[in-house]
Backbone as numpy.savetxt, mean C-alpha at the origin, in Angstrom:
# Nx Ny Nz CAx CAy CAz Cx Cy Cz
-12.41 -5.35 31.13 -12.23 -5.26 29.67 -10.74 -5.12 29.35
-10.29 -5.83 28.34 -8.88 -5.77 27.94 -8.56 -4.43 27.28
-7.24 -4.17 27.17 -6.80 -2.94 26.51 -7.31 -2.89 25.08
-7.23 -4.03 24.37 -7.70 -4.08 22.99 -9.20 -3.81 22.91
-9.94 -4.36 23.92 -11.38 -4.14 23.94 -11.72 -2.67 24.16
-10.97 -2.01 25.04 -11.21 -0.58 25.29 -10.92 0.25 24.04
-9.86 -0.13 23.34 -9.52 0.59 22.11 -10.65 0.46 21.09
-11.15 -0.77 20.90 -12.23 -0.99 19.94 -13.49 -0.24 20.35
-13.76 -0.21 21.65 -14.95 0.50 22.13 -14.86 1.99 21.84
-13.70 2.57 22.10 -13.51 4.00 21.83 -13.56 4.29 20.33
-12.99 3.40 19.53 -13.05 3.60 18.08 -14.48 3.59 17.57
-15.26 2.61 18.05 -16.66 2.51 17.63 -17.46 3.72 18.12
-17.20 4.15 19.36 -17.90 5.31 19.90 -17.60 6.57 19.09
-16.32 6.77 18.76 -15.92 7.93 17.97 -16.58 7.91 16.60
-16.61 6.72 15.96 -17.23 6.60 14.65 -18.72 6.94 14.71
-19.41 6.42 15.72 -20.84 6.68 15.87 -21.10 8.17 16.10
-20.29 8.80 16.94 -20.47 10.23 17.22 -20.26 11.08 15.97
-19.23 10.77 15.19 -18.95 11.53 13.97 -20.09 11.36 12.97
-20.55 10.12 12.76 -21.63 9.87 11.80 -22.93 10.50 12.27
-23.21 10.42 13.58 -24.45 11.01 14.11 -24.43 12.53 13.95
-23.28 13.16 14.27 -23.16 14.60 14.09 -23.28 15.01 12.64
-22.68 14.23 11.76 -22.75 14.48 10.33 -24.20 14.38 9.84
-24.89 13.33 10.25 -26.28 13.12 9.85 -27.16 14.26 10.37
-26.96 14.63 11.62 -27.76 15.70 12.23 -27.50 17.03 11.54
-26.24 17.30 11.24 -25.90 18.55 10.56 -26.53 18.64 9.19
-26.53 17.52 8.44 -27.15 17.52 7.11 -28.67 17.64 7.21
-29.25 17.02 8.24 -30.71 17.04 8.40 -31.21 18.43 8.79
-30.39 19.18 9.56 -30.80 20.50 10.03 -30.37 21.63 9.09
-29.65 21.30 8.04 -29.23 22.31 7.08 -27.90 22.96 7.38
-27.26 22.56 8.46 -25.93 23.11 8.76 -24.89 22.64 7.75
-25.13 21.48 7.17 -24.24 20.92 6.14 -25.03 20.78 4.86
-24.49 21.28 3.76 -25.17 21.19 2.46 -25.01 19.77 1.91
-26.11 19.02 1.78 -26.02 17.64 1.28 -25.46 17.53 -0.14
-25.50 18.62 -0.90 -24.96 18.56 -2.26 -23.45 18.34 -2.24
-22.80 18.95 -1.25 -21.35 18.82 -1.13 -20.94 17.70 -0.17
-21.75 17.52 0.88 -21.43 16.51 1.89 -22.72 15.73 2.20
-23.01 14.70 1.42 -24.29 13.98 1.57 -24.42 13.29 2.91
-25.65 13.00 3.28 -25.94 12.36 4.55 -25.39 10.93 4.57
-24.85 10.50 5.72 -24.35 9.12 5.82 -25.40 8.08 5.48
-26.66 8.35 5.82 -27.73 7.40 5.51 -27.89 7.24 4.00
-27.74 8.34 3.25 -27.84 8.26 1.79 -26.66 7.48 1.21
-25.48 7.70 1.79 -24.30 6.97 1.33 -24.47 5.48 1.60
-24.99 5.14 2.79 -25.20 3.74 3.14 -26.20 3.08 2.20
-27.27 3.81 1.87 -28.26 3.24 0.94 -27.64 2.96 -0.43
-26.75 3.85 -0.88 -26.09 3.64 -2.17 -25.17 2.43 -2.11
-24.42 2.29 -1.01 -23.52 1.14 -0.86 -24.32 -0.16 -0.84
-25.45 -0.17 -0.13 -26.30 -1.36 -0.07 -26.86 -1.68 -1.46
-27.23 -0.64 -2.21 -27.74 -0.86 -3.57 -26.65 -1.45 -4.47
-25.43 -0.94 -4.31 -24.31 -1.50 -5.08 -24.05 -2.96 -4.70
-24.20 -3.26 -3.41 -23.92 -4.62 -2.94 -24.84 -5.65 -3.59
-26.00 -5.20 -4.05 -26.93 -6.10 -4.72 -26.67 -6.25 -6.19
-25.64 -5.57 -6.69 -25.30 -5.62 -8.12 -23.96 -6.33 -8.31
-23.85 -7.08 -9.39 -22.60 -7.80 -9.68 -21.51 -6.86 -10.16
-21.89 -5.68 -10.64 -20.90 -4.76 -11.23 -19.85 -4.32 -10.20
-20.30 -4.04 -8.97 -19.35 -3.55 -7.97 -18.33 -4.62 -7.61
-18.74 -5.88 -7.63 -17.80 -6.97 -7.32 -16.79 -7.14 -8.46
-17.24 -6.90 -9.68 -16.31 -6.93 -10.82 -15.29 -5.80 -10.70
-15.77 -4.60 -10.30 -14.86 -3.48 -10.09 -13.86 -3.76 -8.98
-14.34 -4.35 -7.89 -13.44 -4.70 -6.77 -12.41 -5.74 -7.19
-12.82 -6.71 -7.99 -11.89 -7.75 -8.45 -10.79 -7.14 -9.31
-11.16 -6.19 -10.16 -10.17 -5.55 -11.03 -9.19 -4.71 -10.20
-9.72 -3.92 -9.27 -8.85 -3.11 -8.41 -7.96 -3.99 -7.55
-8.51 -5.10 -7.04 -7.72 -6.02 -6.22 -6.59 -6.64 -7.04
-6.88 -7.04 -8.27 -5.85 -7.62 -9.15 -4.72 -6.63 -9.38
-5.09 -5.40 -9.70 -4.07 -4.37 -9.95 -3.25 -4.10 -8.68
-3.92 -4.06 -7.53 -3.23 -3.78 -6.27 -2.25 -4.89 -5.91
-2.69 -6.13 -6.00 -1.84 -7.27 -5.63 -0.63 -7.36 -6.56
-0.85 -7.17 -7.85 0.27 -7.23 -8.80 1.26 -6.10 -8.53
0.75 -4.89 -8.32 1.64 -3.75 -8.05 2.40 -3.96 -6.75
1.71 -4.47 -5.73 2.35 -4.71 -4.43 3.43 -5.78 -4.54
3.12 -6.90 -5.19 4.08 -8.00 -5.30 5.28 -7.64 -6.15
5.03 -7.10 -7.34 6.13 -6.76 -8.25 6.97 -5.62 -7.68
6.31 -4.60 -7.16 7.03 -3.45 -6.61 7.88 -3.82 -5.41
7.34 -4.67 -4.53 8.10 -5.09 -3.35 9.31 -5.91 -3.75
9.13 -6.86 -4.65 10.25 -7.69 -5.10 11.34 -6.85 -5.76
10.94 -5.94 -6.64 11.93 -5.08 -7.30 12.63 -4.18 -6.30
11.88 -3.60 -5.36 12.47 -2.70 -4.39 13.44 -3.41 -3.46
13.04 -4.59 -2.97 13.92 -5.35 -2.07 15.19 -5.79 -2.80
15.03 -6.29 -4.03 16.19 -6.74 -4.80 17.15 -5.57 -5.07
16.61 -4.44 -5.49 17.46 -3.28 -5.76 18.11 -2.75 -4.49
17.37 -2.76 -3.38 17.93 -2.29 -2.12 19.08 -3.16 -1.64
18.91 -4.49 -1.75 19.99 -5.41 -1.36 21.21 -5.21 -2.24
20.98 -5.13 -3.55 22.10 -5.01 -4.48 22.91 -3.74 -4.24
22.23 -2.60 -4.16 22.96 -1.34 -4.01 23.57 -1.19 -2.61
22.92 -1.77 -1.60 23.50 -1.70 -0.25 24.79 -2.50 -0.16
24.90 -3.55 -0.97 26.09 -4.40 -0.95 27.07 -4.05 -2.06
26.75 -3.05 -2.86 27.63 -2.62 -3.95 27.82 -1.10 -3.85
28.71 -0.63 -2.99 28.87 0.81 -2.74 29.16 1.63 -4.00
29.97 1.08 -4.92 30.30 1.84 -6.12 29.06 2.04 -6.98
28.29 0.95 -7.19 27.06 1.07 -7.98 26.07 2.02 -7.30
26.00 1.99 -5.96 25.10 2.88 -5.24 25.50 4.34 -5.44
26.82 4.61 -5.42 27.29 5.98 -5.62 26.96 6.48 -7.02
27.09 5.60 -8.02 26.78 5.98 -9.40 25.28 6.24 -9.56
24.46 5.38 -8.96 23.01 5.47 -9.15 22.34 6.51 -8.25
23.05 7.01 -7.24 22.45 7.89 -6.23 21.69 9.08 -6.82
22.30 9.90 -7.71 21.55 11.08 -8.20 20.34 10.68 -9.04
20.44 9.57 -9.77 19.31 9.14 -10.59 18.15 8.66 -9.72
18.47 7.94 -8.64 17.43 7.46 -7.73 16.74 8.64 -7.05
17.53 9.62 -6.62 16.94 10.80 -5.97 16.05 11.58 -6.93
16.49 11.70 -8.18 15.69 12.43 -9.16 14.37 11.71 -9.45
14.44 10.39 -9.60 13.23 9.61 -9.86 12.28 9.64 -8.67
12.85 9.58 -7.47 12.02 9.58 -6.27 11.34 10.93 -6.07
12.00 12.01 -6.49 11.42 13.35 -6.35 10.32 13.61 -7.38
10.26 12.80 -8.41 9.27 12.99 -9.47 7.89 12.56 -8.98
6.88 13.43 -9.04 5.52 13.01 -8.64 5.02 11.90 -9.56
4.82 10.72 -9.00 4.47 9.57 -9.83 3.11 9.69 -10.50
2.23 10.54 -9.96 0.90 10.68 -10.55 0.99 11.18 -12.00
2.01 12.01 -12.28 2.12 12.54 -13.64 2.54 11.46 -14.63
2.96 10.29 -14.10 3.32 9.19 -14.99 2.09 8.43 -15.49
0.95 8.63 -14.83 -0.26 7.89 -15.20 -0.62 8.09 -16.67
-0.66 9.34 -17.20 -0.98 9.49 -18.63 0.05 8.84 -19.54
1.33 8.87 -19.11 2.38 8.25 -19.93 2.19 6.73 -19.98
1.90 6.13 -18.81 1.67 4.68 -18.77 0.42 4.30 -19.55
-0.60 5.17 -19.51 -1.81 4.91 -20.29 -1.49 4.93 -21.79
-0.58 5.82 -22.18 -0.16 5.90 -23.58 0.64 4.67 -23.98
1.53 4.23 -23.09 2.39 3.08 -23.37 1.64 1.75 -23.32
0.84 1.58 -22.27 0.23 0.27 -22.00 -1.28 0.21 -22.23
-1.87 1.35 -22.60 -3.31 1.37 -22.82 -4.07 1.61 -21.52
-5.40 1.51 -21.59 -6.25 1.79 -20.44 -6.59 0.55 -19.63
-5.91 -0.56 -19.91 -6.17 -1.80 -19.18 -5.41 -1.88 -17.87
-5.26 -3.10 -17.38 -4.65 -3.33 -16.08 -3.17 -2.94 -16.04
-2.46 -3.15 -17.14 -1.01 -2.94 -17.14 -0.61 -1.52 -16.74
-1.33 -0.52 -17.23 -0.96 0.87 -16.91 -1.15 1.16 -15.43
-2.17 0.56 -14.80 -2.41 0.77 -13.37 -1.36 0.04 -12.54
-1.00 -1.16 -12.97 0.04 -1.92 -12.27 1.37 -1.18 -12.35
1.69 -0.65 -13.52 2.96 0.07 -13.70 3.02 1.28 -12.78
1.91 2.02 -12.65 1.89 3.17 -11.77 2.06 2.74 -10.32
1.36 1.68 -9.93 1.49 1.17 -8.56 2.89 0.69 -8.25
3.54 0.05 -9.21 4.91 -0.45 -9.01 5.87 0.70 -8.74
5.71 1.80 -9.47 6.61 2.94 -9.25 6.44 3.53 -7.85
5.25 3.41 -7.28 5.01 3.91 -5.92 5.56 2.95 -4.87
5.30 1.65 -5.07 5.67 0.64 -4.08 7.18 0.40 -4.06
7.80 0.34 -5.23 9.20 -0.06 -5.33 10.12 0.86 -4.53
9.86 2.17 -4.55 10.74 3.09 -3.84 10.63 2.92 -2.33
9.40 2.63 -1.84 9.24 2.40 -0.40 10.04 1.18 0.03
9.88 0.08 -0.72 10.60 -1.16 -0.39 12.10 -0.97 -0.56
12.50 -0.23 -1.59 13.93 -0.02 -1.85 14.62 0.70 -0.70
14.09 1.85 -0.29 14.74 2.66 0.74 14.76 1.94 2.08
13.69 1.21 2.42 13.67 0.48 3.68 14.69 -0.66 3.67
14.77 -1.39 2.55 15.73 -2.49 2.45 17.16 -1.96 2.47
17.41 -0.92 1.72 18.75 -0.32 1.66 19.21 0.13 3.05
18.32 0.83 3.76 18.69 1.31 5.09 18.85 0.16 6.07
18.00 -0.87 5.94 18.09 -2.02 6.82 19.41 -2.75 6.69
19.88 -2.92 5.47 21.17 -3.59 5.25 22.31 -2.72 5.77
22.21 -1.41 5.57 23.26 -0.51 6.04 23.36 -0.47 7.56
22.25 -0.81 8.24 22.23 -0.77 9.70 22.75 -2.06 10.34
23.14 -3.04 9.53 23.65 -4.29 10.08 24.91 -4.03 10.90
24.97 -4.65 12.05 26.11 -4.48 12.95 27.40 -4.96 12.26
28.39 -4.09 12.09 29.63 -4.49 11.42 30.38 -5.60 12.15
30.19 -5.70 13.45 30.84 -6.77 14.22 30.29 -8.12 13.79
28.97 -8.19 13.60 28.33 -9.43 13.15 28.83 -9.80 11.76
28.94 -8.79 10.88 29.45 -9.04 9.52 30.88 -9.56 9.57
31.73 -8.94 10.38 33.13 -9.35 10.48 33.25 -10.76 11.04
32.46 -11.09 12.05 32.50 -12.43 12.63 32.08 -13.49 11.62
31.03 -13.19 10.85 30.57 -14.15 9.84 31.63 -14.36 8.78
32.30 -13.29 8.38 33.36 -13.41 7.37 34.54 -14.19 7.91
34.88 -13.99 9.18 35.98 -14.74 9.79 35.67 -16.23 9.81
34.39 -16.55 10.03 33.97 -17.96 10.06 33.86 -18.57 8.67
34.15 -17.76 7.65 34.17 -18.29 6.29 32.86 -18.23 5.55
31.92 -17.41 5.99 30.62 -17.29 5.31 30.81 -16.66 3.94
30.26 -17.31 2.92 30.32 -16.77 1.57 29.27 -15.71 1.35
29.19 -15.19 0.13 28.24 -14.11 -0.17 26.80 -14.58 0.01
26.51 -15.79 -0.45 25.16 -16.32 -0.31 24.78 -16.53 1.14
25.71 -17.08 1.94 25.44 -17.31 3.36 25.29 -15.99 4.10
26.09 -15.00 3.74 25.98 -13.68 4.37 24.60 -13.07 4.09
24.17 -13.21 2.86 22.87 -12.64 2.49 21.74 -13.34 3.23
21.83 -14.66 3.30 20.74 -15.46 3.89 20.72 -15.40 5.41
21.89 -15.40 6.03 21.94 -15.53 7.48 22.27 -14.23 8.23
22.72 -13.21 7.51 23.10 -11.96 8.18 22.26 -10.79 7.68
22.37 -10.49 6.38 21.75 -9.28 5.87 20.21 -9.35 5.87
19.65 -10.43 5.33 18.19 -10.51 5.26 17.52 -10.54 6.63
17.99 -11.39 7.58 17.36 -11.34 8.91 17.49 -9.98 9.59
18.65 -9.34 9.43 18.86 -8.04 10.07 17.99 -6.96 9.44
17.77 -7.05 8.12 16.96 -6.05 7.43 15.48 -6.38 7.43
15.11 -7.52 8.01 13.72 -7.97 7.97 12.77 -6.97 8.61
13.18 -6.37 9.73 12.32 -5.40 10.40 12.03 -4.20 9.50
13.05 -3.73 8.81 12.87 -2.60 7.90 11.98 -2.99 6.72
12.19 -4.19 6.20 11.38 -4.64 5.06 9.92 -4.81 5.48
9.71 -5.42 6.66 8.34 -5.63 7.13 7.64 -4.30 7.39
8.38 -3.31 7.88 7.76 -2.00 8.14 7.32 -1.32 6.86
7.90 -1.72 5.73 7.51 -1.11 4.46 6.25 -1.73 3.88
5.85 -2.91 4.37 4.70 -3.60 3.77 3.41 -2.82 3.94
3.19 -2.27 5.16 1.96 -1.52 5.41 1.86 -0.31 4.47
2.94 0.44 4.37 2.93 1.61 3.48 2.81 1.18 2.03
3.46 0.07 1.69 3.45 -0.39 0.30 2.06 -0.77 -0.18
1.28 -1.44 0.67 -0.06 -1.84 0.25 -0.93 -0.60 0.03
-0.72 0.43 0.85 -1.46 1.67 0.65 -1.09 2.35 -0.66
0.20 2.38 -0.97 0.64 2.98 -2.23 0.18 2.16 -3.44
0.11 0.84 -3.28 -0.38 0.00 -4.37 -1.84 0.32 -4.67
-2.64 0.51 -3.63 -4.05 0.88 -3.82 -4.15 2.26 -4.47
-3.32 3.20 -4.01 -3.32 4.54 -4.59 -3.01 4.48 -6.09
-1.98 3.70 -6.44 -1.62 3.59 -7.85 -2.76 3.03 -8.69
-3.41 1.98 -8.18 -4.51 1.36 -8.92 -5.69 2.32 -9.06
-6.09 2.95 -7.96 -7.28 3.80 -7.98 -7.05 5.09 -8.76
-5.88 5.71 -8.60 -5.58 6.93 -9.35 -5.54 6.63 -10.85
-4.92 5.50 -11.21 -4.89 5.12 -12.62 -6.29 4.89 -13.18
-7.15 4.25 -12.39 -8.53 4.03 -12.81 -9.30 5.35 -12.92
-9.04 6.23 -11.98 -9.74 7.52 -11.97 -9.39 8.34 -13.21
-8.12 8.31 -13.60 -7.67 9.13 -14.72 -7.99 8.53 -16.07
-8.19 7.22 -16.13 -8.53 6.62 -17.41 -8.72 5.12 -17.32
-9.98 4.70 -17.29 -10.26 3.27 -17.19 -11.72 3.03 -17.53
-12.04 1.78 -17.80 -13.42 1.40 -18.09 -14.04 0.61 -16.95
-13.26 0.34 -15.90 -13.76 -0.45 -14.77 -12.88 -0.20 -13.57
-13.33 -0.67 -12.41 -12.58 -0.50 -11.17 -13.25 0.51 -10.25
-12.87 0.49 -8.98 -13.46 1.41 -8.01 -13.12 2.86 -8.35
-11.89 3.11 -8.82 -11.52 4.46 -9.22 -12.37 4.97 -10.36
-12.66 4.10 -11.33 -13.53 4.47 -12.45 -14.94 4.79 -11.95
-15.43 4.00 -11.00 -16.77 4.23 -10.45 -16.84 5.60 -9.75
-15.78 5.95 -9.01 -15.74 7.25 -8.35 -15.66 8.37 -9.38
-14.83 8.19 -10.42 -14.70 9.21 -11.47 -16.01 9.42 -12.20
-16.73 8.34 -12.43 -18.02 8.41 -13.12 -19.02 9.24 -12.30
-19.07 8.98 -10.98 -19.97 9.73 -10.11 -19.54 11.20 -10.03
-18.24 11.44 -10.00 -17.71 12.80 -9.94 -18.10 13.58 -11.19
-18.05 12.92 -12.35 -18.42 13.58 -13.59 -19.88 13.96 -13.66
-20.72 13.27 -12.89 -22.16 13.56 -12.86 -22.54 14.44 -11.67
-21.54 14.96 -10.95 -21.76 15.75 -9.74 -22.61 14.98 -8.72
-22.35 13.68 -8.66 -23.07 12.79 -7.75 -22.22 12.58 -6.51
-22.38 13.47 -5.53 -21.57 13.40 -4.31 -21.84 12.11 -3.54
-23.09 11.63 -3.57 -23.42 10.39 -2.88 -22.62 9.23 -3.48
-22.53 9.18 -4.80 -21.77 8.13 -5.46 -20.29 8.22 -5.16
-19.76 9.45 -5.10 -18.35 9.63 -4.78 -18.04 9.13 -3.37
-18.86 9.52 -2.40 -18.62 9.10 -1.02 -18.89 7.61 -0.84
-19.86 7.07 -1.59 -20.11 5.63 -1.53 -18.91 4.86 -2.06
-18.31 5.36 -3.15 -17.11 4.73 -3.68 -15.95 4.81 -2.70
-15.82 5.95 -2.02 -14.77 6.11 -1.01 -15.00 5.17 0.17
-16.27 4.95 0.53 -16.58 4.04 1.63 -16.21 2.61 1.27
-16.58 2.19 0.06 -16.22 0.85 -0.40 -14.71 0.70 -0.46
-14.03 1.74 -0.93 -12.58 1.70 -1.03 -11.93 1.62 0.35
-12.48 2.32 1.33 -11.94 2.28 2.70 -12.06 0.87 3.28
-13.23 0.25 3.09 -13.42 -1.12 3.57 -12.45 -2.08 2.87
-12.23 -1.85 1.59 -11.32 -2.66 0.79 -9.89 -2.55 1.32
-9.47 -1.32 1.65 -8.11 -1.09 2.16 -7.94 -1.72 3.54
-8.96 -1.61 4.40 -8.88 -2.22 5.72 -8.74 -3.74 5.63
-9.45 -4.34 4.68 -9.34 -5.79 4.48 -7.93 -6.16 4.02
-7.38 -5.41 3.09 -6.02 -5.67 2.62 -5.01 -5.47 3.74
-5.22 -4.45 4.56 -4.32 -4.19 5.68 -4.33 -5.36 6.66
-5.51 -5.95 6.88 -5.59 -7.12 7.74 -4.82 -8.29 7.16
-4.90 -8.47 5.84 -4.16 -9.55 5.19 -2.65 -9.33 5.32
-2.22 -8.08 5.17 -0.79 -7.76 5.31 -0.34 -8.00 6.74
-1.20 -7.72 7.72 -0.86 -7.96 9.12 -0.63 -9.44 9.37
-1.47 -10.29 8.78 -1.28 -11.74 8.91 0.03 -12.18 8.28
0.33 -11.63 7.10 1.59 -11.95 6.42 2.77 -11.49 7.26
2.65 -10.32 7.86 3.73 -9.78 8.69 4.00 -10.67 9.89
2.93 -11.16 10.53 3.11 -12.03 11.69 3.78 -13.34 11.31
3.43 -13.87 10.14 4.05 -15.12 9.69 5.53 -14.90 9.38
5.85 -13.76 8.80 7.24 -13.46 8.49 8.05 -13.20 9.75
7.42 -12.64 10.75 8.12 -12.40 12.02 8.49 -13.72 12.67
7.62 -14.73 12.57 7.95 -16.04 13.13 9.12 -16.67 12.38
9.26 -16.33 11.07 10.43 -16.82 10.33 11.69 -16.10 10.78
11.55 -14.80 11.06 12.71 -14.00 11.38 13.31 -14.38 12.73
12.46 -14.72 13.70 12.95 -15.02 15.05 13.92 -16.19 15.07
13.60 -17.37 14.46 14.57 -18.44 14.44 15.86 -18.07 13.74
15.74 -17.26 12.67 16.95 -16.87 11.93 17.88 -16.03 12.81
17.29 -15.12 13.57 18.11 -14.29 14.45 18.72 -15.13 15.58
17.93 -16.06 16.11 18.47 -16.92 17.16 19.63 -17.76 16.67
19.51 -18.22 15.42 20.58 -19.01 14.83 21.84 -18.17 14.69
21.68 -16.89 14.29 22.84 -16.02 14.13 23.52 -15.74 15.47
22.66 -15.53 16.51 23.23 -15.23 17.81 23.92 -16.45 18.42
23.38 -17.65 18.07 24.04 -18.85 18.59 25.36 -19.09 17.92
């Protein structure tokens, strides 16, 4: 068996053991099903939802909010990171403001965004963007700062202009840092969408969880969390594919620079 196969086997075994122990504990009374419902009950609720069109509508709304927050936040963060990394004076001026904004718990912005943009998609996207942008910004900024000064000096001696430096030196060198932010960014985008839905929305997975929570329906809450976990794993797989494609772009660029 391959290393990957052994890992998958152990993961599946661990999952089965945890679920079996959980089910047994709830069945024997060691675990109160009111607070921690049986996995079998959660599975039945998920299967019941799967037969309804409403859950797919909720997933589509959450997916739309997540993708928009991820795309817009990443673009804004990368652009701001590149600009400030290459403009030391502007970075020095903006430094205290960036630190203050980053220290601000973004969850408290959800009611403000709901007031500004309403309870629709825009308020959830805005919250997700504030979470994603800072991750992309700091990774891009640090990646550009880590560029080997010898490489920069050689490119300048060869007459590389600002555009050529950005395309052939800074972006390829910072690519690893930018790619490392994608995994975290997709998670923060989901958090922004779901938290926004939970605090005020008429649809979405977060709204479904909030609705069950308001009815003290622990089975519904855990079923919503299960659907959300599967949703995040699917998105993570998509980001992994995107990361591999971007890595194949980065390799030729680095080889060109070294040549």
